[in-house]
mmCIF file of C-alpha atoms in Angstrom:
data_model
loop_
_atom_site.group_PDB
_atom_site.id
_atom_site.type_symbol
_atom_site.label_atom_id
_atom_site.label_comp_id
_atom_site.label_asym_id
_atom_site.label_seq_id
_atom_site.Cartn_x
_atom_site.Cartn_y
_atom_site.Cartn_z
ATOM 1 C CA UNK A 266 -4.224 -65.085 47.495
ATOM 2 C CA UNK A 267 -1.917 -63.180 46.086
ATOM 3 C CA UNK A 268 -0.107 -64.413 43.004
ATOM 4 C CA UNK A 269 2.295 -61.359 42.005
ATOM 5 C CA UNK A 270 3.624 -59.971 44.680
ATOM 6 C CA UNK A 271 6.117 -56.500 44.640
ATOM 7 C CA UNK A 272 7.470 -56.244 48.295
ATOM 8 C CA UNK A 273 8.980 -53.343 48.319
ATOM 9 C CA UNK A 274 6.349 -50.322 48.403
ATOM 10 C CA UNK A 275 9.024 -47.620 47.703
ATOM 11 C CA UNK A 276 12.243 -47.056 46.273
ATOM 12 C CA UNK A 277 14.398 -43.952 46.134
ATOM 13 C CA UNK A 278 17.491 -43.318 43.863
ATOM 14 C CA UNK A 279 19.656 -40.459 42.856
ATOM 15 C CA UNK A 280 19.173 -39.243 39.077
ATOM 16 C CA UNK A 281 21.529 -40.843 36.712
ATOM 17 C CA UNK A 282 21.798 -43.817 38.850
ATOM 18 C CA UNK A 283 20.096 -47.567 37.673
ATOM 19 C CA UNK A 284 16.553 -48.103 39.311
ATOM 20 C CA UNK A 285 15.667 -51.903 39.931
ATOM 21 C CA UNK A 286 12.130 -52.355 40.599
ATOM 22 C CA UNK A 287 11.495 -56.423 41.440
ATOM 23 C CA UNK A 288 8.252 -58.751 41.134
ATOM 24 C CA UNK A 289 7.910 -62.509 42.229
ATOM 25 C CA UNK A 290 4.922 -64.438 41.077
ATOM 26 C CA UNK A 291 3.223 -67.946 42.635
ATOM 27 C CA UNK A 292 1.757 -69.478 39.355
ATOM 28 C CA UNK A 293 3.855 -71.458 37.493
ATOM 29 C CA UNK A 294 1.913 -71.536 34.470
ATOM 30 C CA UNK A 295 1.907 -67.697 33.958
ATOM 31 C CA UNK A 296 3.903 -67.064 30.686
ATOM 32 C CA UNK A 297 3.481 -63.015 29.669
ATOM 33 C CA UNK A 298 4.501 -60.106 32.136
ATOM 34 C CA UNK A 299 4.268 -56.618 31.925
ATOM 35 C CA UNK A 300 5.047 -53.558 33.552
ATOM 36 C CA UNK A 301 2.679 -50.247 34.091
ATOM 37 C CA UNK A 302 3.801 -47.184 34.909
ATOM 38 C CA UNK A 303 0.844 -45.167 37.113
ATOM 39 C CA UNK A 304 1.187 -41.592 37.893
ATOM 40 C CA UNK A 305 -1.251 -39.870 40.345
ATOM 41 C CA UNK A 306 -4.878 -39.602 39.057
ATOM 42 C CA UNK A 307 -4.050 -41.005 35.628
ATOM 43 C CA UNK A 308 -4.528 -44.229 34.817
ATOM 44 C CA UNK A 309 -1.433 -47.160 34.459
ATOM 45 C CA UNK A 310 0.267 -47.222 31.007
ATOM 46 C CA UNK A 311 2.375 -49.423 29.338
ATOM 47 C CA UNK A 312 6.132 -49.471 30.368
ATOM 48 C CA UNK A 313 7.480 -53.385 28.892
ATOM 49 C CA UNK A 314 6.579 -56.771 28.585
ATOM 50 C CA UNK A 315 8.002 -59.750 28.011
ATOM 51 C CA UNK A 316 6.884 -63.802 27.293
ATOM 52 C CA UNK A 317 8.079 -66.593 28.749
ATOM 53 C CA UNK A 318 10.523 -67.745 25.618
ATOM 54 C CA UNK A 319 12.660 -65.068 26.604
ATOM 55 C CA UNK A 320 14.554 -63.789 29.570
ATOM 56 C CA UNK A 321 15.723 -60.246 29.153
ATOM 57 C CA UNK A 322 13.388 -57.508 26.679
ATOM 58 C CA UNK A 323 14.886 -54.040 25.861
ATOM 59 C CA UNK A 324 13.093 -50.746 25.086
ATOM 60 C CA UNK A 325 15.367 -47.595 25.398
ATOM 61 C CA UNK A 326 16.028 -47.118 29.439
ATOM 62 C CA UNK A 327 13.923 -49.835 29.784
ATOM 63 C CA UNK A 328 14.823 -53.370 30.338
ATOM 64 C CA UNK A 329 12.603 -56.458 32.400
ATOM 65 C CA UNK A 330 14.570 -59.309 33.339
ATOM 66 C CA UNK A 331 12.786 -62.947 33.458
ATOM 67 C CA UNK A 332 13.706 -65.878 35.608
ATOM 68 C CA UNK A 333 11.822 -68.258 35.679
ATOM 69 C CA UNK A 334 13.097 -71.063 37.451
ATOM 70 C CA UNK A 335 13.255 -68.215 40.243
ATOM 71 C CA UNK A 336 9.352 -66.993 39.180
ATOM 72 C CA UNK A 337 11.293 -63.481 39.749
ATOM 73 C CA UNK A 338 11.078 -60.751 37.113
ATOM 74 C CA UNK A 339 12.565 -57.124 37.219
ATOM 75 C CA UNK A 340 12.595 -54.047 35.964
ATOM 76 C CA UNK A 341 15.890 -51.990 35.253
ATOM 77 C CA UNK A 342 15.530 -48.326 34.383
ATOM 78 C CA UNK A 343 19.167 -46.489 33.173
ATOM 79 C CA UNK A 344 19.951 -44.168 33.689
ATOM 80 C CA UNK A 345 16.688 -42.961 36.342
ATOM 81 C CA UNK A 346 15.182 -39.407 35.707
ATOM 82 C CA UNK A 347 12.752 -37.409 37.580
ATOM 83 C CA UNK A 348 10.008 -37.975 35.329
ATOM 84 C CA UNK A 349 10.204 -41.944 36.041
ATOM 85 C CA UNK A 350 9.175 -41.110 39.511
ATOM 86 C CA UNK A 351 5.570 -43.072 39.242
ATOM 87 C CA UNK A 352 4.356 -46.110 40.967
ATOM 88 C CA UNK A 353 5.104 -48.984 38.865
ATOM 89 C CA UNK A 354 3.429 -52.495 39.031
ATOM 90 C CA UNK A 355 4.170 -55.850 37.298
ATOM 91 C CA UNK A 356 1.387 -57.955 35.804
ATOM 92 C CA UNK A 357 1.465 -61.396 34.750
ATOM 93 C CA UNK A 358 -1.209 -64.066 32.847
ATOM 94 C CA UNK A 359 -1.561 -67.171 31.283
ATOM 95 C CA UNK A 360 -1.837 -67.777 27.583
ATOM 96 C CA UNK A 361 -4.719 -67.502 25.866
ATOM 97 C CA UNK A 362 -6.052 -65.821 29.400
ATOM 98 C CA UNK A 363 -6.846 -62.540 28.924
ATOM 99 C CA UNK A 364 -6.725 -61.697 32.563
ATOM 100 C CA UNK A 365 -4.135 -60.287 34.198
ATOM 101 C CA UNK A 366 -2.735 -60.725 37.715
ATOM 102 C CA UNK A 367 -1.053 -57.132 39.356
ATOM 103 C CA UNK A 368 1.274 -56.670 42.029
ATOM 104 C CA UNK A 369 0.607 -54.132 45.231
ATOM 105 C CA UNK A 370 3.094 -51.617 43.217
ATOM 106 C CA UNK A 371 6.358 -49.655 44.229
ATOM 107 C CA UNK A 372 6.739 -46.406 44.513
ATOM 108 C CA UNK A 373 9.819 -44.890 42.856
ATOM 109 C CA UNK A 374 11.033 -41.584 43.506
ATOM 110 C CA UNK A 375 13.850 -40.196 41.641
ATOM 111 C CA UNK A 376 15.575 -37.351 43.235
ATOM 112 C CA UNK A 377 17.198 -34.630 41.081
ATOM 113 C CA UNK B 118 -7.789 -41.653 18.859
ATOM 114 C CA UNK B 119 -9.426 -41.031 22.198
ATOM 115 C CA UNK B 120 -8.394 -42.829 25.092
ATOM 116 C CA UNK B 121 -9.952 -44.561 27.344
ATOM 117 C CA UNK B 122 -12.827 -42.395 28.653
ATOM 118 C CA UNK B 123 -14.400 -43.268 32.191
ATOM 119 C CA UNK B 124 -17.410 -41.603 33.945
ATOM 120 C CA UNK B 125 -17.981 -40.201 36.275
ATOM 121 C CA UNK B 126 -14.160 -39.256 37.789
ATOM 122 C CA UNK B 127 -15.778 -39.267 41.656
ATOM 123 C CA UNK B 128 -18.685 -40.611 43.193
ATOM 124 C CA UNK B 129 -20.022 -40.503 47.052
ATOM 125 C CA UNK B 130 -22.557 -43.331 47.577
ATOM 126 C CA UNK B 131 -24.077 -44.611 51.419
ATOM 127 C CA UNK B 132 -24.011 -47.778 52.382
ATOM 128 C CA UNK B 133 -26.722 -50.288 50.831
ATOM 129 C CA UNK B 134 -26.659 -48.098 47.424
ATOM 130 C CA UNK B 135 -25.858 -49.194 44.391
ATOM 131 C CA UNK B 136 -23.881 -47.252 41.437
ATOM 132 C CA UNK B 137 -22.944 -47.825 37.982
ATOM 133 C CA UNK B 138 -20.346 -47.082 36.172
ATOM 134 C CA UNK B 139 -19.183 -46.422 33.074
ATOM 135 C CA UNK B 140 -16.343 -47.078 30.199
ATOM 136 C CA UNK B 141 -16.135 -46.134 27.013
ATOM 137 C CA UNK B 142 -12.807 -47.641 25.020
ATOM 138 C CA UNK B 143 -11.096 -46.768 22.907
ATOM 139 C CA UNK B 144 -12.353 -46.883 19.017
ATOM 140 C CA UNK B 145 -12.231 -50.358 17.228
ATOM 141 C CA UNK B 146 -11.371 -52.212 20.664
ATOM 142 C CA UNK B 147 -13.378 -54.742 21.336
ATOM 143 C CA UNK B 148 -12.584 -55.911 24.703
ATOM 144 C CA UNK B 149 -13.188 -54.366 27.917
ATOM 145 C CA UNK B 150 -11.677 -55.551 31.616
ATOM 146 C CA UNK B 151 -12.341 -53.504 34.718
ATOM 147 C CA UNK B 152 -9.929 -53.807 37.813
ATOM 148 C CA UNK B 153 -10.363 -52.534 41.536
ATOM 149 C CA UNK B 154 -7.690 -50.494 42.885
ATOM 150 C CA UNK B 155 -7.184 -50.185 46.681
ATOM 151 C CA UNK B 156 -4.570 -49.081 48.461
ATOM 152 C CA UNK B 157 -1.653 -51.902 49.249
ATOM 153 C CA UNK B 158 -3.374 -54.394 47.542
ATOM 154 C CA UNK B 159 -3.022 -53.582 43.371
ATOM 155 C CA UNK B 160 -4.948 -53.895 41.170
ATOM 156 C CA UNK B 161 -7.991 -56.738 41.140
ATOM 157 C CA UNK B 162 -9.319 -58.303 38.534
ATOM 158 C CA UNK B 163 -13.088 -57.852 38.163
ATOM 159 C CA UNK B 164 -14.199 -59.061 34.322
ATOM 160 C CA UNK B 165 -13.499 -59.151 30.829
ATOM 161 C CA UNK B 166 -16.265 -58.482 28.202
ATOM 162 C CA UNK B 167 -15.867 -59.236 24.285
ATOM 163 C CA UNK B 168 -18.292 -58.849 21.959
ATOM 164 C CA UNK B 169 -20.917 -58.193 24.590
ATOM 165 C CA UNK B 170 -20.157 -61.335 26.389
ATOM 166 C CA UNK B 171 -18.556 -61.742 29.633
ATOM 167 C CA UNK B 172 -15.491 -64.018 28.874
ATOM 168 C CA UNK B 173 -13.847 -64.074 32.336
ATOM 169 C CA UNK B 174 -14.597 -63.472 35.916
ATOM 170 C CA UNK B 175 -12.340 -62.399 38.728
ATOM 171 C CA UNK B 176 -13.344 -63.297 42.439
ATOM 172 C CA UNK B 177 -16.047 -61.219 43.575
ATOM 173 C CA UNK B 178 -19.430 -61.735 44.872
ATOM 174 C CA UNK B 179 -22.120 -61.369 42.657
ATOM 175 C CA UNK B 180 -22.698 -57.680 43.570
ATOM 176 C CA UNK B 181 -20.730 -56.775 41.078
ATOM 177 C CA UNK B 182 -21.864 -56.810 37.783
ATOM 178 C CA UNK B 183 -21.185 -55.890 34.349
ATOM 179 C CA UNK B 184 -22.494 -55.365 30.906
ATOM 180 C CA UNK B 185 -21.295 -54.545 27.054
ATOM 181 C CA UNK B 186 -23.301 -52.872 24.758
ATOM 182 C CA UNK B 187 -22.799 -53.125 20.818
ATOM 183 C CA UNK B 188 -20.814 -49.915 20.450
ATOM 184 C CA UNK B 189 -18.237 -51.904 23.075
ATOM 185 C CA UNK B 190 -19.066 -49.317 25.314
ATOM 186 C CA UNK B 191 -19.407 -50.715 29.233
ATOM 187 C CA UNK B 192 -20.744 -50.278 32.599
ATOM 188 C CA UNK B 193 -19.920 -51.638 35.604
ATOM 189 C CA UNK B 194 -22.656 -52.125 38.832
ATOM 190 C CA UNK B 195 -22.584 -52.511 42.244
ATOM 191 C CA UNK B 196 -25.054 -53.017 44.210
ATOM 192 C CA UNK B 197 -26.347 -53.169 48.211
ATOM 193 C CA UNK B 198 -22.833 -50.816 48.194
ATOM 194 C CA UNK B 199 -19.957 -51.842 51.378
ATOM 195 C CA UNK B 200 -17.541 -49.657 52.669
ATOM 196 C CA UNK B 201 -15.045 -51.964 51.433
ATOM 197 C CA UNK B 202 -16.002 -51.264 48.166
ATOM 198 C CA UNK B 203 -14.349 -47.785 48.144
ATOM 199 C CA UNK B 204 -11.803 -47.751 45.900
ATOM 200 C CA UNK B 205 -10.452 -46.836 42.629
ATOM 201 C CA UNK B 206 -12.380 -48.762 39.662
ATOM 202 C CA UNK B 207 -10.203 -48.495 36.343
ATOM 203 C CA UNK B 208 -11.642 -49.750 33.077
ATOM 204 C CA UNK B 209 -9.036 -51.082 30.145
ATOM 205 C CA UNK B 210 -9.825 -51.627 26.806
ATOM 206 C CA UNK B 211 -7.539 -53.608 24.353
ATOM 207 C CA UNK B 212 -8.304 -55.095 20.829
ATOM 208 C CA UNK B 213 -9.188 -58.016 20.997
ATOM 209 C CA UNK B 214 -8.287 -59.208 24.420
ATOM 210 C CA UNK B 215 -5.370 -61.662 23.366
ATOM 211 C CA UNK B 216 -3.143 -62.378 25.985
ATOM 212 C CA UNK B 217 -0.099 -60.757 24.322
ATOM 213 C CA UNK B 218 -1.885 -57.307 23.907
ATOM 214 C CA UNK B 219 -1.313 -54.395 26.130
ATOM 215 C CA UNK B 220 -4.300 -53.294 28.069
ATOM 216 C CA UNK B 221 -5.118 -49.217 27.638
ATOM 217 C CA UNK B 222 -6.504 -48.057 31.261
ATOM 218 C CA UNK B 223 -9.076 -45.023 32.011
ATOM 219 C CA UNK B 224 -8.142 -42.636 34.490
ATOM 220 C CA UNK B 225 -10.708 -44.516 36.946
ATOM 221 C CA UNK B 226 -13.645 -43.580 39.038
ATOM 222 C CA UNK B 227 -12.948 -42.939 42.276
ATOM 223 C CA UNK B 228 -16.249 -44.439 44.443
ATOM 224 C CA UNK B 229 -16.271 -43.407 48.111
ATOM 225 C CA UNK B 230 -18.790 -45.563 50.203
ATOM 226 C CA UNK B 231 -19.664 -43.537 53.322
#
């Protein structure tokens, strides 16, 4: 039963162009969501997150989008660079839950 | 501050074998979650230790277990081994384990059941 689900595996885009990587989620009573960032044989790391309260969280290139009437978040990346090229996944979880629900992942590819 | 240090990187077990593995975090974090990787499916949640107690429980059979030891270090078991259970097994560590912190992630094992 998956509750976060990223349906598109891959995504290409030019360099210099926007990168929109989406995630829908089941569970209404999830409230924080994050993004990783996984590159081969590493390990994810941090990208973004954002709570519930709010519906749009900024960091640099980086912005997630909330909706969650829609239970639809997304990830914006401007302008896209060849180092973003990664496999990203979305993660969400309840408050005071300290587990975390991931999506399947997309795999971005930036081309130069 | 050292990452998140996992061991070993590989492993090749047989069927009906069991394996442990291992997480060290990273230096004052308390909490420790491990997650199954396999391909098309994300990332799984397995457990959550704190304080050498296991706080939360993702859904999988009892074969897989877990401990935390006073330094926060922890290991991870599996045992009578499937070959469904290949995949990649990545440890996080994070503070306290509050929802609102970020998890840090090992590079994984990689466990091969053959």
């Amino acid at each position: 039963d998956q509750q976060v689900k990223q349906n598109s595996p891959s995504l290409s885009v030019q360099e210099g162009r926007i990168s929109i990587l989406n995630c829908d989620y089941t569970n209404s009573m999830f409230d924080y969501f994050l993004w990783y960032k996984k590159y081969p044989a590493e390990g994810p790391t941090f990208l973004i997150s954002i709570s519930s309260i709010k519906d749009k969280n900024e960091d640099g290139r980086f912005t997630v989008f909330l909706n969650k009437s829609a239970k639809h978040l997304s990830l914006h990346i401007v302008p896209s660079q060849p180092g973003d090229s990664a496999v990203y996944f979305c993660a969400a979880s309840e408050y005071n839950f300290n587990k975390f629900y991931f999506g399947s992942g997309t795999k971005l590819n930036v081309k130069p | 501050k050292a990452g998140v240090t996992q061991t070993p990187r590989y492993l090749i077990k047989t069927r009906g074998q069991q394996v442990t593995l291992s997480c060290s975090p990273i230096s004052g974090h308390r909490s420790v979650s491990w997650y199954q990787q396999t391909p098309g499916q994300g990332l799984q949640f397995l457990f959550e230790y704190f304080s050498e107690t296991q706080r939360n429980k993702g859904n999988f059979p009892g074969r897989f277990s877990g401990r935390q030891f006073s330094n926060s270090r922890s290991e991870m078991n599996v045992s009578t081994l499937e070959l469904g259970d290949s995949a990649l097994y990545l440890c996080a560590s994070s503070s306290t384990g509050a929802t609102n912190e970020k998890l840090f992630f090992g590079s994984g094992t990689q466990l091969s059941v053959l």
